[in-house]
Coordinates of N, CA and C in Angstrom, one line a residue:
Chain A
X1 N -6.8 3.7 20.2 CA -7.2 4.5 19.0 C -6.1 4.3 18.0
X2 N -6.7 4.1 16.7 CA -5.4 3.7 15.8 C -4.8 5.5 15.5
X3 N -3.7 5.2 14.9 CA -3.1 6.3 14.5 C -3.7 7.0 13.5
X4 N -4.5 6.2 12.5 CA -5.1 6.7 11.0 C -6.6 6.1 10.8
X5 N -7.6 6.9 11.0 CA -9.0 6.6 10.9 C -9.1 6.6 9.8
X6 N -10.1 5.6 9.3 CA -10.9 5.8 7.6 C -11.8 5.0 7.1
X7 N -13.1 5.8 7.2 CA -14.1 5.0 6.9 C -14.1 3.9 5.7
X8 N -14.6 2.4 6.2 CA -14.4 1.3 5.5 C -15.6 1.6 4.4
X9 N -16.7 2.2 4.0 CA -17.4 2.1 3.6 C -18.3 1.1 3.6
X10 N -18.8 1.0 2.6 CA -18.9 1.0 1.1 C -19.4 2.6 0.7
X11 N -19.2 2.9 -0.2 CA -19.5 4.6 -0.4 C -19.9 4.5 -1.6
X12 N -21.3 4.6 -2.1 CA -21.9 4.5 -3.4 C -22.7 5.8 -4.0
X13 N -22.1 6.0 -5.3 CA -22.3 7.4 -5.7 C -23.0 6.9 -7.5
X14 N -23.4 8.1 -7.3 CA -24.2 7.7 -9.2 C -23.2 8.7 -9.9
X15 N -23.3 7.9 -11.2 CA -21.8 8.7 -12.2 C -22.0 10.1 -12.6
X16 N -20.9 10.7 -12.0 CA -21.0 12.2 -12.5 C -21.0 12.7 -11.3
X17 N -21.0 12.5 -10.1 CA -21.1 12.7 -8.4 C -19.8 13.3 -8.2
X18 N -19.5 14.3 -7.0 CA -18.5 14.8 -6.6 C -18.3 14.0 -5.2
X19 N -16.9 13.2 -5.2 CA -16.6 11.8 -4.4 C -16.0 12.5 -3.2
X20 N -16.1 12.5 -1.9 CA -15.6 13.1 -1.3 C -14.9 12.2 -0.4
X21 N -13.8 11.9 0.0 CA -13.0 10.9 0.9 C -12.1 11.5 2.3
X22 N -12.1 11.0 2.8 CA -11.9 11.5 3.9 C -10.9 10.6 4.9
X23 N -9.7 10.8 5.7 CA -9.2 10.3 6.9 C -8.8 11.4 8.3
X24 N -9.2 10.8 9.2 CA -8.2 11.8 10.3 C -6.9 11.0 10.6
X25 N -6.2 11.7 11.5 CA -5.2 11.0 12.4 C -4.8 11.4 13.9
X26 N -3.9 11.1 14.2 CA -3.9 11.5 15.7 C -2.3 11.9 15.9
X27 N -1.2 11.4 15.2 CA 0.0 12.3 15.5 C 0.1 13.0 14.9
X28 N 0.4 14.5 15.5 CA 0.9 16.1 14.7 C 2.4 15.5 14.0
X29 N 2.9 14.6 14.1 CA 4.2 14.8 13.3 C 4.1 14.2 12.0
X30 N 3.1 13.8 11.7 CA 3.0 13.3 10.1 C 3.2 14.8 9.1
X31 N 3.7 14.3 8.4 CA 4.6 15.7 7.3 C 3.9 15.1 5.9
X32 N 3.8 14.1 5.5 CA 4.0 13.7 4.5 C 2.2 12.7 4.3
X33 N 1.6 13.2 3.3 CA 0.5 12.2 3.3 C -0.1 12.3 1.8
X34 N -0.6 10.9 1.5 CA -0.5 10.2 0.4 C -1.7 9.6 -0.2
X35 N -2.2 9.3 -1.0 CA -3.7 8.5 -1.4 C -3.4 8.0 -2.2
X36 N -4.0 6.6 -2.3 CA -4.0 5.5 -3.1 C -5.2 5.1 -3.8
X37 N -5.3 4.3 -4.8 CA -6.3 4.2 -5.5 C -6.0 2.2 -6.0
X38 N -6.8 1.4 -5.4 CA -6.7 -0.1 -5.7 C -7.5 -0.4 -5.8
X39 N -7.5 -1.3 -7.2 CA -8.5 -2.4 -7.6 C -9.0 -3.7 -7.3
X40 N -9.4 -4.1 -7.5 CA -9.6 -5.7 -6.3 C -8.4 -6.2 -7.5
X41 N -7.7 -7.2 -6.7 CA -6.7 -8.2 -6.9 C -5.3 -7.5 -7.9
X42 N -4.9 -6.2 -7.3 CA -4.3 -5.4 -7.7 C -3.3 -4.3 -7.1
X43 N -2.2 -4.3 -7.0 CA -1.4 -3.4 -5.9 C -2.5 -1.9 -6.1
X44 N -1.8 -1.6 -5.0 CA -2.5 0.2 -4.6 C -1.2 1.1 -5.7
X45 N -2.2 2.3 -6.2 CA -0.9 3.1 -7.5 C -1.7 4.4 -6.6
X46 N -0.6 5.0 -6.3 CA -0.2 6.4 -6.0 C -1.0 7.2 -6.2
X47 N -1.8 7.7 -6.0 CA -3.1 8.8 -6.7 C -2.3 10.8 -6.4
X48 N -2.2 10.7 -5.2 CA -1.9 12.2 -4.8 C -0.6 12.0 -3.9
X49 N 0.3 13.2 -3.7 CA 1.2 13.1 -2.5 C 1.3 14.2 -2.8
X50 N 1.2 14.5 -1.3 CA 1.2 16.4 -0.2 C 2.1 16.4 0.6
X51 N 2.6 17.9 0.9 CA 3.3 17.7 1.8 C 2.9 19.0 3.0
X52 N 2.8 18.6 4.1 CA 2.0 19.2 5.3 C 0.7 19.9 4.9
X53 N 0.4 20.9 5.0 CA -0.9 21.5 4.8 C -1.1 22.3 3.0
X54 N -2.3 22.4 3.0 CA -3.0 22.7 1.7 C -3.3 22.2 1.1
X55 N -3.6 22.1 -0.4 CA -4.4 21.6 -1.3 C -3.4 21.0 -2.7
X56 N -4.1 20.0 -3.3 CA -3.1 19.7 -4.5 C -4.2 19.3 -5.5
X57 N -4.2 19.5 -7.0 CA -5.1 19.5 -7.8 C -4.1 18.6 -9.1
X58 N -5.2 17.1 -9.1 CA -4.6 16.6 -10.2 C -5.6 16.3 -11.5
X59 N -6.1 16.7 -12.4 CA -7.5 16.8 -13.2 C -8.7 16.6 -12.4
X60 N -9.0 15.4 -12.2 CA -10.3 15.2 -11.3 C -10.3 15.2 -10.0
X61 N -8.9 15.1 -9.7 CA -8.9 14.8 -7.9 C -7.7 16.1 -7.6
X62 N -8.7 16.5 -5.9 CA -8.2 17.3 -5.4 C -8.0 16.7 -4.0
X63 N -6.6 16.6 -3.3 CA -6.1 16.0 -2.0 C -5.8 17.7 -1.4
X64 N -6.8 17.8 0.1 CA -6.8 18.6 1.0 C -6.0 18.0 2.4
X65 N -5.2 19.0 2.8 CA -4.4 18.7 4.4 C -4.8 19.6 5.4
X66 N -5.4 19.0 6.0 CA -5.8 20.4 7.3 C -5.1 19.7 8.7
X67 N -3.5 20.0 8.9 CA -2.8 19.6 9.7 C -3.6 20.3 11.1
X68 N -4.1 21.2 11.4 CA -5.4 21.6 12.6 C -5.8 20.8 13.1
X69 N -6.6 20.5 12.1 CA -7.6 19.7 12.2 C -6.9 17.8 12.2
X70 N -5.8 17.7 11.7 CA -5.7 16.3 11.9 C -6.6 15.3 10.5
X71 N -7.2 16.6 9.7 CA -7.9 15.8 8.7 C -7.2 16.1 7.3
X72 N -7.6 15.0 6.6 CA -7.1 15.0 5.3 C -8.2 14.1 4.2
X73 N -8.8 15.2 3.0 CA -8.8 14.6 2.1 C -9.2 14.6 0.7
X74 N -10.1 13.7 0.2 CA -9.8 13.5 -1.4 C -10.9 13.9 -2.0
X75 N -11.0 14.6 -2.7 CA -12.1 15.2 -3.9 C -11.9 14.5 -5.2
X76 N -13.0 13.7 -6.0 CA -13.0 13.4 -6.8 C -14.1 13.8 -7.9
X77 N -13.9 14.5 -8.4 CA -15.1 15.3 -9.6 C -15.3 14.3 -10.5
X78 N -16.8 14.2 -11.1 CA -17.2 14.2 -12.2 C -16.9 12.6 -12.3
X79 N -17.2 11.8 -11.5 CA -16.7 10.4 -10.7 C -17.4 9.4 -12.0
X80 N -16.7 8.5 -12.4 CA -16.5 7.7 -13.6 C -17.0 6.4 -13.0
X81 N -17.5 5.5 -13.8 CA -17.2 4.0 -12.8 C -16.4 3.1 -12.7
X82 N -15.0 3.7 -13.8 CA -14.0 2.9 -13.4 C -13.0 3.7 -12.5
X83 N -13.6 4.9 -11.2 CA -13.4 5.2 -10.6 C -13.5 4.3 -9.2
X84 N -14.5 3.2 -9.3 CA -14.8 2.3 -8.3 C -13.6 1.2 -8.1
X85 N -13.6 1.7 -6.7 CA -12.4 1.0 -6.5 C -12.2 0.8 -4.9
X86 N -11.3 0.7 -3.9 CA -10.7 1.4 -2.9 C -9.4 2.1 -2.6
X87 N -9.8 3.0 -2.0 CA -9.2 4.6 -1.9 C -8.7 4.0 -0.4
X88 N -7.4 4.4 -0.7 CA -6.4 4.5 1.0 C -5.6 5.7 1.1
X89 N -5.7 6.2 2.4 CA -4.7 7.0 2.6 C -3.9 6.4 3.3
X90 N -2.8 7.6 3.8 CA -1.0 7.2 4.3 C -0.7 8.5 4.3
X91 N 0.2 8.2 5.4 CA 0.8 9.2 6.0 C 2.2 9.0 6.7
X92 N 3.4 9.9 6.6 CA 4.6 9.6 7.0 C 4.8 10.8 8.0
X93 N 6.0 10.6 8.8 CA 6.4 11.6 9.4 C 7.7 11.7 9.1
X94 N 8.1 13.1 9.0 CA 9.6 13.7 8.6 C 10.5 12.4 9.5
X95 N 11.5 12.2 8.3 CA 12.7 11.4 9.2 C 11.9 9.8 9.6
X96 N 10.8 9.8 9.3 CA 9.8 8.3 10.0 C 10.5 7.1 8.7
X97 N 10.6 5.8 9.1 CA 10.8 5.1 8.1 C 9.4 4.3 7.6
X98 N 8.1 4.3 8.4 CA 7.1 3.5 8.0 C 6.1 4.5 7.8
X99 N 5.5 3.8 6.4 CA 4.0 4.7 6.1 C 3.0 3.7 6.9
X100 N 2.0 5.2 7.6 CA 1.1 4.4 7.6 C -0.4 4.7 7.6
X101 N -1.3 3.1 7.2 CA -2.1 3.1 6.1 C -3.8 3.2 7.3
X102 N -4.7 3.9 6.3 CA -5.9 4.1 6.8 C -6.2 2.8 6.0
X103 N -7.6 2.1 6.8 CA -8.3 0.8 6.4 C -9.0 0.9 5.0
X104 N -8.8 1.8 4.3 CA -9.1 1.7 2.6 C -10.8 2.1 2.8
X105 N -11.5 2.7 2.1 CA -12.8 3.5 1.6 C -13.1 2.5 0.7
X106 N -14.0 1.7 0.2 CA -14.3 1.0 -0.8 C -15.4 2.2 -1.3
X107 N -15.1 2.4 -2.9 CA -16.2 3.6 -3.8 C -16.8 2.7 -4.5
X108 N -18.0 2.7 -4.9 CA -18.8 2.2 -6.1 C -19.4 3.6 -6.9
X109 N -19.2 3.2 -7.9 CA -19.7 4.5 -9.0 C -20.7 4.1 -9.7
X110 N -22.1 4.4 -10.0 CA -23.2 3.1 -10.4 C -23.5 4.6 -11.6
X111 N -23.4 3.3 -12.8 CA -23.4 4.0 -14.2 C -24.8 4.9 -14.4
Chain B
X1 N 7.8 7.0 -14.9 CA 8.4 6.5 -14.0 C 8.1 5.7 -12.5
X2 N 8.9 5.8 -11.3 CA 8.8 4.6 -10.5 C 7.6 3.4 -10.7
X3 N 8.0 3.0 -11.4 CA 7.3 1.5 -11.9 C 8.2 0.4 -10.8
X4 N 7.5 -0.7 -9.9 CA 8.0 -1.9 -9.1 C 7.1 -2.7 -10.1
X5 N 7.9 -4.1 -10.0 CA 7.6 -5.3 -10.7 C 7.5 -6.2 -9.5
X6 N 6.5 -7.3 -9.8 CA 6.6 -8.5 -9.1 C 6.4 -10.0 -10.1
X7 N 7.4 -10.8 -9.2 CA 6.6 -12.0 -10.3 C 7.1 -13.4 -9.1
X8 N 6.6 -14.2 -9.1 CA 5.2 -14.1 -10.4 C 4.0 -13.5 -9.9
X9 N 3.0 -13.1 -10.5 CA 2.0 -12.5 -10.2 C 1.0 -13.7 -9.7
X10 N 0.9 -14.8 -10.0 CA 0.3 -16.1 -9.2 C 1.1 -17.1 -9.1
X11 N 0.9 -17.6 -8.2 CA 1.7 -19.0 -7.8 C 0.7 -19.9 -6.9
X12 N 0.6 -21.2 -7.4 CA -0.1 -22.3 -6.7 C 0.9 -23.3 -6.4
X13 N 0.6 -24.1 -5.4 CA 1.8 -25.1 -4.6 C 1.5 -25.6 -3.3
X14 N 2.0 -26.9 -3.3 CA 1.5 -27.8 -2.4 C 2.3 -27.7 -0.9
X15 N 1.5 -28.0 -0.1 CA 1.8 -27.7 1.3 C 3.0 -28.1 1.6
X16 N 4.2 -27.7 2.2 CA 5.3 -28.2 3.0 C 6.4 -27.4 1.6
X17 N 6.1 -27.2 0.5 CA 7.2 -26.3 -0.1 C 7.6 -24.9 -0.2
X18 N 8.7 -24.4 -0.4 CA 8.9 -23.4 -0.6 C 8.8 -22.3 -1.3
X19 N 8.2 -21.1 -1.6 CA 8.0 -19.9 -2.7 C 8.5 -18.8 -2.6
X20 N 9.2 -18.3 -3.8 CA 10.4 -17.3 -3.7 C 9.6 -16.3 -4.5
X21 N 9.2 -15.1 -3.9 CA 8.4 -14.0 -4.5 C 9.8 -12.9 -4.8
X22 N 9.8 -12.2 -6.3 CA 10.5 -10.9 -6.4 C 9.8 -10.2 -6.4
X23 N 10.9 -9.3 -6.5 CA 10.2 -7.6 -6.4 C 11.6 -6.8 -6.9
X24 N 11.2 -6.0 -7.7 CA 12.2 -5.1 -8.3 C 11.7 -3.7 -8.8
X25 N 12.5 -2.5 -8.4 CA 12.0 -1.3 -8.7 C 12.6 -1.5 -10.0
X26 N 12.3 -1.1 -11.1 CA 12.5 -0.9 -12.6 C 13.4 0.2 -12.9
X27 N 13.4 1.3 -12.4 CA 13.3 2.6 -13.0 C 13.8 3.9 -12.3
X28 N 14.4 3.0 -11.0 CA 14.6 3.9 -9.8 C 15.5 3.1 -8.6
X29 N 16.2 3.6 -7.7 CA 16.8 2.7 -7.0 C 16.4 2.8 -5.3
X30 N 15.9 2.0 -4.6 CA 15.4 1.9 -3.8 C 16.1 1.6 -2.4
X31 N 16.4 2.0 -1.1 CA 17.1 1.7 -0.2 C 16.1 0.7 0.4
X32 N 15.2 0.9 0.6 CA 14.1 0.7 1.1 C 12.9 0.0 0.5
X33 N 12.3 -1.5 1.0 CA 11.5 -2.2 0.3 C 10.6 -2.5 1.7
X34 N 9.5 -2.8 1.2 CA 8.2 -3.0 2.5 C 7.3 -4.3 1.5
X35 N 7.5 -5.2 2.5 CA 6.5 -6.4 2.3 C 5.3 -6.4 3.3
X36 N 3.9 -6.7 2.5 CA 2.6 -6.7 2.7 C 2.0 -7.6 2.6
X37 N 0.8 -8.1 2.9 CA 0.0 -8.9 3.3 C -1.2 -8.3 3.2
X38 N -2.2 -9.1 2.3 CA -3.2 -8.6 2.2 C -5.0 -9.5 1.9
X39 N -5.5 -9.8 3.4 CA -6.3 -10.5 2.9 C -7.6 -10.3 2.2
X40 N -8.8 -10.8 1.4 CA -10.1 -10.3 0.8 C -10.5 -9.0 1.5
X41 N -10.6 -8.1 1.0 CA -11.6 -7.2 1.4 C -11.1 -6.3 2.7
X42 N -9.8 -6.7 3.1 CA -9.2 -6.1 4.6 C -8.0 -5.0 3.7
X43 N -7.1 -4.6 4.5 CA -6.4 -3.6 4.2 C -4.6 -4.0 4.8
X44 N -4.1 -3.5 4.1 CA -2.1 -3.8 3.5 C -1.9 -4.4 5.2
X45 N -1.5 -4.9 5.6 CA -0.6 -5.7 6.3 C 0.7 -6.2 6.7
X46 N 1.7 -4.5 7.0 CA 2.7 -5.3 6.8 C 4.1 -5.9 7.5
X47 N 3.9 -6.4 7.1 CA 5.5 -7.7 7.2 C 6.7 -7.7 7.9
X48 N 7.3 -6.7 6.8 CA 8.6 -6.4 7.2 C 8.9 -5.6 6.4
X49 N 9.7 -4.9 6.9 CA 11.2 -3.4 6.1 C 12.0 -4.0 6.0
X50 N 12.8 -3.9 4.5 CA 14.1 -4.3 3.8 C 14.6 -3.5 3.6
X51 N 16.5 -3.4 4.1 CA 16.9 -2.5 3.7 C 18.1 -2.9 3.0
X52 N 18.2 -2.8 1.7 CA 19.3 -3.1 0.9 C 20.7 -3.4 1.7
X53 N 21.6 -4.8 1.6 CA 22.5 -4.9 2.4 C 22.7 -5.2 3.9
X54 N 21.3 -5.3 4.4 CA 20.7 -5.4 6.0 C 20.1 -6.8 6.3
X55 N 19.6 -6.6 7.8 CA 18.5 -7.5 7.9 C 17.3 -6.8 7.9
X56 N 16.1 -7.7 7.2 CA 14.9 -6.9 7.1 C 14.4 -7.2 8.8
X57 N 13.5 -5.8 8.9 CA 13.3 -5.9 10.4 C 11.5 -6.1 10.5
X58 N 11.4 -7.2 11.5 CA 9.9 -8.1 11.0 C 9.0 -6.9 11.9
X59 N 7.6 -7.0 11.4 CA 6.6 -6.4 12.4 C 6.4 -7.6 13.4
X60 N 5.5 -7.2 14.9 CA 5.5 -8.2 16.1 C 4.4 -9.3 15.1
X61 N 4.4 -10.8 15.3 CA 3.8 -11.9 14.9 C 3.9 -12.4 14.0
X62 N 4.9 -11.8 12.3 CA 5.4 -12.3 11.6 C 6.7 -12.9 12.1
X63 N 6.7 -14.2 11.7 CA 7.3 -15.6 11.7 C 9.2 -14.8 10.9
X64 N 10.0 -14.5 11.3 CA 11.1 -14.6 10.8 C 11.7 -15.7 9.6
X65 N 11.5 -16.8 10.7 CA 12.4 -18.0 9.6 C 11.1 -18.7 8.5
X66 N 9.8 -17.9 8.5 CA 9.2 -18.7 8.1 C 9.0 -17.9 6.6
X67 N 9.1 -16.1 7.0 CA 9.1 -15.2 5.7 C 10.0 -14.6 5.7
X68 N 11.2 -15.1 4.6 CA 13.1 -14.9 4.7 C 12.6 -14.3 3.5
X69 N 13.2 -12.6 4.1 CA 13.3 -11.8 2.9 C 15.0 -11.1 2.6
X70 N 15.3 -11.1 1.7 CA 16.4 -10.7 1.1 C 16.4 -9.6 0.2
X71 N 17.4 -8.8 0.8 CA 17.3 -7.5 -0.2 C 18.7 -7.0 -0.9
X72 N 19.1 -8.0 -1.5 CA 20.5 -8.0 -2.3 C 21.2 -6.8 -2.9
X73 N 20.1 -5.7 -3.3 CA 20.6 -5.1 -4.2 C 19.5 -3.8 -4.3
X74 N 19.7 -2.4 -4.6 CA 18.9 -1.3 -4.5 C 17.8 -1.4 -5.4
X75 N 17.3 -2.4 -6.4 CA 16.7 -2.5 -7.2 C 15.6 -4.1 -6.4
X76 N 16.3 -5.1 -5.7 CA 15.6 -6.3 -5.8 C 15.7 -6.9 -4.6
X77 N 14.6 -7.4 -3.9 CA 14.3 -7.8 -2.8 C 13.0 -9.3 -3.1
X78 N 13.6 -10.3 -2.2 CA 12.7 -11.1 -1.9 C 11.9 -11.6 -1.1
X79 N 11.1 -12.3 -1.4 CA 10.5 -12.8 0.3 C 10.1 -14.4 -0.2
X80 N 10.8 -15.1 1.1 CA 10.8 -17.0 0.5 C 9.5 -17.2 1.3
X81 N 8.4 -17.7 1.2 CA 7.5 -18.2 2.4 C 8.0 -20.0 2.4
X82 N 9.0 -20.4 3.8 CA 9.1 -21.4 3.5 C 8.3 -22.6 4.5
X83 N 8.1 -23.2 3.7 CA 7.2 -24.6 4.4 C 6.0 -24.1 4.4
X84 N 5.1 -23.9 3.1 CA 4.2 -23.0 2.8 C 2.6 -23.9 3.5
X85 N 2.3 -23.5 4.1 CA 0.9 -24.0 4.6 C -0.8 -23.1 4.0
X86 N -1.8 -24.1 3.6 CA -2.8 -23.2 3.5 C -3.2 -22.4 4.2
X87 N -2.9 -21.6 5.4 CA -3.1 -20.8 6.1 C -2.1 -19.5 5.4
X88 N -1.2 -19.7 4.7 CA -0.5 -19.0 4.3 C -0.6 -18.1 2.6
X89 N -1.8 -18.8 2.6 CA -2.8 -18.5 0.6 C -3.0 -16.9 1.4
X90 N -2.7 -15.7 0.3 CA -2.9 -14.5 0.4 C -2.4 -14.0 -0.6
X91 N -2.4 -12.4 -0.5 CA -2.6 -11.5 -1.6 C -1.0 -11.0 -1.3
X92 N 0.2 -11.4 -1.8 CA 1.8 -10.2 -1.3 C 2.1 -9.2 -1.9
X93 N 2.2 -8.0 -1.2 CA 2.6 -6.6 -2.2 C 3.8 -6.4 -1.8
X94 N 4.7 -5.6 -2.8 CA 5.7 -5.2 -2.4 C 5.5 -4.1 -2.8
X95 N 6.4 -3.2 -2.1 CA 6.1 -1.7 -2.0 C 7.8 -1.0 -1.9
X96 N 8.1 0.2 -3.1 CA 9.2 0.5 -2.5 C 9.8 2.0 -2.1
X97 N 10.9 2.4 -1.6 CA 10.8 3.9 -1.4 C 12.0 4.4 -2.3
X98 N 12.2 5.4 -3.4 CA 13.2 6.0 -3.9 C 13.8 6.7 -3.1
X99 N 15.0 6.3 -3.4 CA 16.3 7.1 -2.7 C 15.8 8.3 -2.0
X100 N 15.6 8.6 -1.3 CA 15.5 10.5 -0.8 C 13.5 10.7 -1.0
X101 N 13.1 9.7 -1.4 CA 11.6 10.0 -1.8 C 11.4 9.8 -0.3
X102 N 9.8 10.0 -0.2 CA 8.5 9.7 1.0 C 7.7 8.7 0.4
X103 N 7.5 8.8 -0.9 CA 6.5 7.9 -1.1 C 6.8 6.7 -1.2
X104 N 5.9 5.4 -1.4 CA 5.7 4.6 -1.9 C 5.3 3.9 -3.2
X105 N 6.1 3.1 -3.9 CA 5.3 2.7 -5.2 C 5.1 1.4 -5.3
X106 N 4.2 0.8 -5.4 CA 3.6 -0.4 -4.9 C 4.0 -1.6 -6.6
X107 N 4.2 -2.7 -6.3 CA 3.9 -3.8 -7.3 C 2.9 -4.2 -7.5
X108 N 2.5 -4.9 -8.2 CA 0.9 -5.7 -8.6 C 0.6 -6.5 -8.0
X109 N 2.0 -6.9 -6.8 CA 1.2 -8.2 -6.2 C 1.6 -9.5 -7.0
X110 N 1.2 -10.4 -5.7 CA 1.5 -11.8 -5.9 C 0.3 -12.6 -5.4
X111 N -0.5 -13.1 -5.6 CA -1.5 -14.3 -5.6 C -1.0 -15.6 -5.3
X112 N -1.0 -15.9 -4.1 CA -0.3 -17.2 -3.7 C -1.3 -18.6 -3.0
X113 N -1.4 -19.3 -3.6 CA -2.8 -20.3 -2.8 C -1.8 -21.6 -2.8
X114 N -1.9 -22.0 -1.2 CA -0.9 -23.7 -0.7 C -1.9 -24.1 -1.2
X115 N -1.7 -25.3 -1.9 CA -3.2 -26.4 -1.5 C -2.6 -27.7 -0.8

């Protein structure tokens, strides 16, 4: 079982759709968890960073932690089409020196 | 802020030579650098941890003497792919961690094709 599940997709939404993303994981010691947002032929840029449980709200996107549950994730409102992309999470643990990465969501947003 | 640079951002070159990829945090100083691997359509891959002033420490089946990374300085880290074969054409990110941060901030990448 890997440490960080995440559906590969493809995940296709019509513009204006509320994007819902999602990872689990399997070690309770992750503290720290992250989402990324990359373009084809383009490093991954930072989208959200949480730290243990609750919620974080950045205009359109909302990153949920449900350390319980082992689940973690991403709400995207009012979903644009240069929202299409793929979406990764990540996850660290206190004191851990490596992030690490769920297999990327690929989004399409169709105009 | 945390802006990483990489360059060159493509590089083409013939089989049996060497290529020297940077990577530099801009804007922030970094103890910690992570090289990636990334092929079509699959997900980050990585490499090795740099730690400024160390040896970078490889993940299991990356080649040591084959991807010589150097991390000279809290700002700049490289990675040489030497005796470059077309098996070795892929997508390289570099990724870094601010002093006392958790996160990561990634480069744009490097586009590298042996022919």
């Amino acid at each position: 079982q890997k440490e960080v599940e995440q559906d590969p997709g493809p995940l296709s939404v019509p513009e204006g759709a509320i994007v819902s993303l999602n990872c689990t994981y399997s070690n309770s010691a992750f503290q720290y968890f992250m989402w990324y947002r990359q373009y084809s032929r383009k490093g991954p840029e930072l989208l959200m960073y949480t730290y243990s449980s609750g919620n974080k709200e950045d205009g359109r996107f909302t990153a949920q932690v449900d350390k319980s549950s082992k689940y973690i994730s991403l709400f995207i409102r009012d979903s644009q089409p240069s929202d299409s992309a793929t979406y990764l999470c990540a996850m660290k643990r206190t004191g851990g020196f490596k992030t690490i990465f769920g297999a990327g969501t690929r989004l399409f947003v169709k105009a | 802020g945390a802006v990483v640079s990489q360059h060159p951002s493509w590089v083409i070159c013939k089989s049996g030579t060497s290529v020297k990829i940077e990577c530099r945090s801009l804007d922030f100083q970094a103890t910690t650098m992570f090289w990636y691997r990334q092929f079509p359509k699959q997900s980050l891959m990585l490499m090795a941890t740099s730690n400024e002033g160390s040896k970078a420490t490889y993940e299991q089946g990356v080649e040591k003497d084959k991807f010589l990374i150097n991390h000279a300085s809290l700002t700049l880290s490289t990675l040489t792919v030497t005796s470059a074969h077309p098996e070795d054409s892929s997508f390289y990110i570099c990724s870094a961690n601010p002093q006392g941060g958790n996160e990561q901030f990634f480069g744009p990448g490097t586009r590298l094709t042996v022919l």
